Amino acid sequence: MTELWALYHKEIPPFLREFASTPPMLRLKRVGMNCGCEYTRFPLFRGLAPYSRYDHSLGVALIVWHFTGIVEQSLAGLFHDVTTPVFAHVVDFLNGDHLRQESTEAGVAECLTASAEVCALLEKYGLTVEDVSDYHRYPVADNDAPALSADRLEYTMGNLLNYGFVDAAQLRGFYQDLTVGQDEYGKAELAFRTPETASSFARMALRTAKVYVADEDRFAMEVLAGLLRQALERGVLTRGDLMTTETKVIEKLRGDTACAAAWERFCGFSRMVRSAERPQEGQWLRVDAKRRWIDPLAQGKGRVSRWDNVFCEELRAFREMDFSCWLSAE
């Protein structure tokens, strides 16, 4: 999704180019945004354009820079995913934390401190690791859901384009309508100037949210987590391998007979099978989901859910989705 960078800001400033070229950031070019689902043949994910954590992170940094012009806030946005493991939130499933998805967020400061290249650049710009290692400090970069932040904006824009839900012109319309407003508590938050655009964005973002909790997504991530667990138990992978790249991990999986067979089966998934009761045969899983959505601000009107009845009804239905069925795949 590198084509969106020019939308976020007309050019990449030199300081971002320098920090984005450090080893911790370059690793993210081989860590995907779709949590391993793009390796399957499910129609939802088949044919997706490459979209890496590097693409996303630099996009977040550009959005923060565009709206704040503050170096340390932009760098905090750049580094926010620097500790993301291979297959991203699949490792939250592996760690038993997929309903919160917080287990893979720790260690940013330690990662940056361990990089001589990052530390040299921080010294060059008169910054510290503390200045750039916690994007939660900067509300334009990150805030509490369901508010709109640079992080949520970027992955929503990227996925809307990648899933084919909108075209580039629609994305441009969303982005150009944004400004920095204030939330209910007086904190800075990205907000839309016009209610119609805020409403349209909220409904489109909810379409991506439905993909994140789709049967295909939940099942694939749980199965892939099980495969990683098997590989760790067999000594095919180490925990350290999870902090390398997907290319290297897949190569190791393919080098082991049992893991290779499981990986090929995973990659061959193309159709979901659902059952209200658990069948006696086959691999059947019941997987709950983390529901996440965006309820953006429109200047002068507040959050979309306060005044758009259509969005309210769609959001209500989304929040009441039932994930109790048993899932398998062919």
mmCIF file with all atom_site columns, C-alpha atoms in Angstrom, residues 139 143-148 180-191 293-307:
data_model
loop_
_atom_site.group_PDB
_atom_site.id
_atom_site.type_symbol
_atom_site.label_atom_id
_atom_site.label_alt_id
_atom_site.label_comp_id
_atom_site.label_asym_id
_atom_site.label_entity_id
_atom_site.label_seq_id
_atom_site.pdbx_PDB_ins_code
_atom_site.Cartn_x
_atom_site.Cartn_y
_atom_site.Cartn_z
_atom_site.occupancy
_atom_site.B_iso_or_equiv
_atom_site.pdbx_formal_charge
_atom_site.auth_seq_id
_atom_site.auth_comp_id
_atom_site.auth_asym_id
_atom_site.auth_atom_id
_atom_site.pdbx_PDB_model_num
ATOM 1  C CA . PRO A 1 139 ? -3.301  11.267 20.822 1.00 0.00 ? 139 PRO A CA 1
ATOM 2  C CA . ASN A 1 143 ? -6.000  6.917  21.341 1.00 0.00 ? 143 ASN A CA 1
ATOM 3  C CA . ASP A 1 144 ? -8.631  4.697  22.874 1.00 0.00 ? 144 ASP A CA 1
ATOM 4  C CA . ALA A 1 145 ? -11.088 2.914  20.578 1.00 0.00 ? 145 ALA A CA 1
ATOM 5  C CA . PRO A 1 146 ? -13.449 3.709  18.976 1.00 0.00 ? 146 PRO A CA 1
ATOM 6  C CA . ALA A 1 147 ? -11.861 7.124  18.396 1.00 0.00 ? 147 ALA A CA 1
ATOM 7  C CA . LEU A 1 148 ? -9.955  7.866  15.189 1.00 0.00 ? 148 LEU A CA 1
ATOM 8  C CA . VAL A 1 180 ? -7.272  17.943 14.125 1.00 0.00 ? 180 VAL A CA 1
ATOM 9  C CA . GLY A 1 181 ? -10.203 18.530 16.436 1.00 0.00 ? 181 GLY A CA 1
ATOM 10 C CA . GLN A 1 182 ? -10.904 17.821 20.092 1.00 0.00 ? 182 GLN A CA 1
ATOM 11 C CA . ASP A 1 183 ? -12.628 14.855 21.651 1.00 0.00 ? 183 ASP A CA 1
ATOM 12 C CA . GLU A 1 184 ? -15.120 14.916 24.517 1.00 0.00 ? 184 GLU A CA 1
ATOM 13 C CA . TYR A 1 185 ? -12.286 15.418 27.009 1.00 0.00 ? 185 TYR A CA 1
ATOM 14 C CA . GLY A 1 186 ? -10.433 18.157 25.192 1.00 0.00 ? 186 GLY A CA 1
ATOM 15 C CA . LYS A 1 187 ? -7.734  15.903 23.746 1.00 0.00 ? 187 LYS A CA 1
ATOM 16 C CA . ALA A 1 188 ? -6.572  16.204 20.151 1.00 0.00 ? 188 ALA A CA 1
ATOM 17 C CA . GLU A 1 189 ? -8.226  13.779 17.751 1.00 0.00 ? 189 GLU A CA 1
ATOM 18 C CA . LEU A 1 190 ? -8.472  13.480 13.992 1.00 0.00 ? 190 LEU A CA 1
ATOM 19 C CA . ALA A 1 191 ? -11.947 14.680 13.025 1.00 0.00 ? 191 ALA A CA 1
ATOM 20 C CA . TRP A 1 293 ? -14.769 -0.341 15.051 1.00 0.00 ? 293 TRP A CA 1
ATOM 21 C CA . ILE A 1 294 ? -14.306 3.396  14.535 1.00 0.00 ? 294 ILE A CA 1
ATOM 22 C CA . ASP A 1 295 ? -16.854 5.997  15.627 1.00 0.00 ? 295 ASP A CA 1
ATOM 23 C CA . PRO A 1 296 ? -15.289 9.194  14.284 1.00 0.00 ? 296 PRO A CA 1
ATOM 24 C CA . LEU A 1 297 ? -15.965 12.808 15.150 1.00 0.00 ? 297 LEU A CA 1
ATOM 25 C CA . ALA A 1 298 ? -17.599 15.314 12.846 1.00 0.00 ? 298 ALA A CA 1
ATOM 26 C CA . GLN A 1 299 ? -16.845 18.883 13.825 1.00 0.00 ? 299 GLN A CA 1
ATOM 27 C CA . GLY A 1 300 ? -19.849 20.522 15.454 1.00 0.00 ? 300 GLY A CA 1
ATOM 28 C CA . LYS A 1 301 ? -21.877 17.277 15.679 1.00 0.00 ? 301 LYS A CA 1
ATOM 29 C CA . GLY A 1 302 ? -19.834 14.848 17.731 1.00 0.00 ? 302 GLY A CA 1
ATOM 30 C CA . ARG A 1 303 ? -19.432 11.138 17.077 1.00 0.00 ? 303 ARG A CA 1
ATOM 31 C CA . VAL A 1 304 ? -21.314 9.606  14.199 1.00 0.00 ? 304 VAL A CA 1
ATOM 32 C CA . SER A 1 305 ? -23.158 7.183  16.481 1.00 0.00 ? 305 SER A CA 1
ATOM 33 C CA . ARG A 1 306 ? -24.886 10.137 18.148 1.00 0.00 ? 306 ARG A CA 1
ATOM 34 C CA . TRP A 1 307 ? -26.740 11.324 15.053 1.00 0.00 ? 307 TRP A CA 1
#
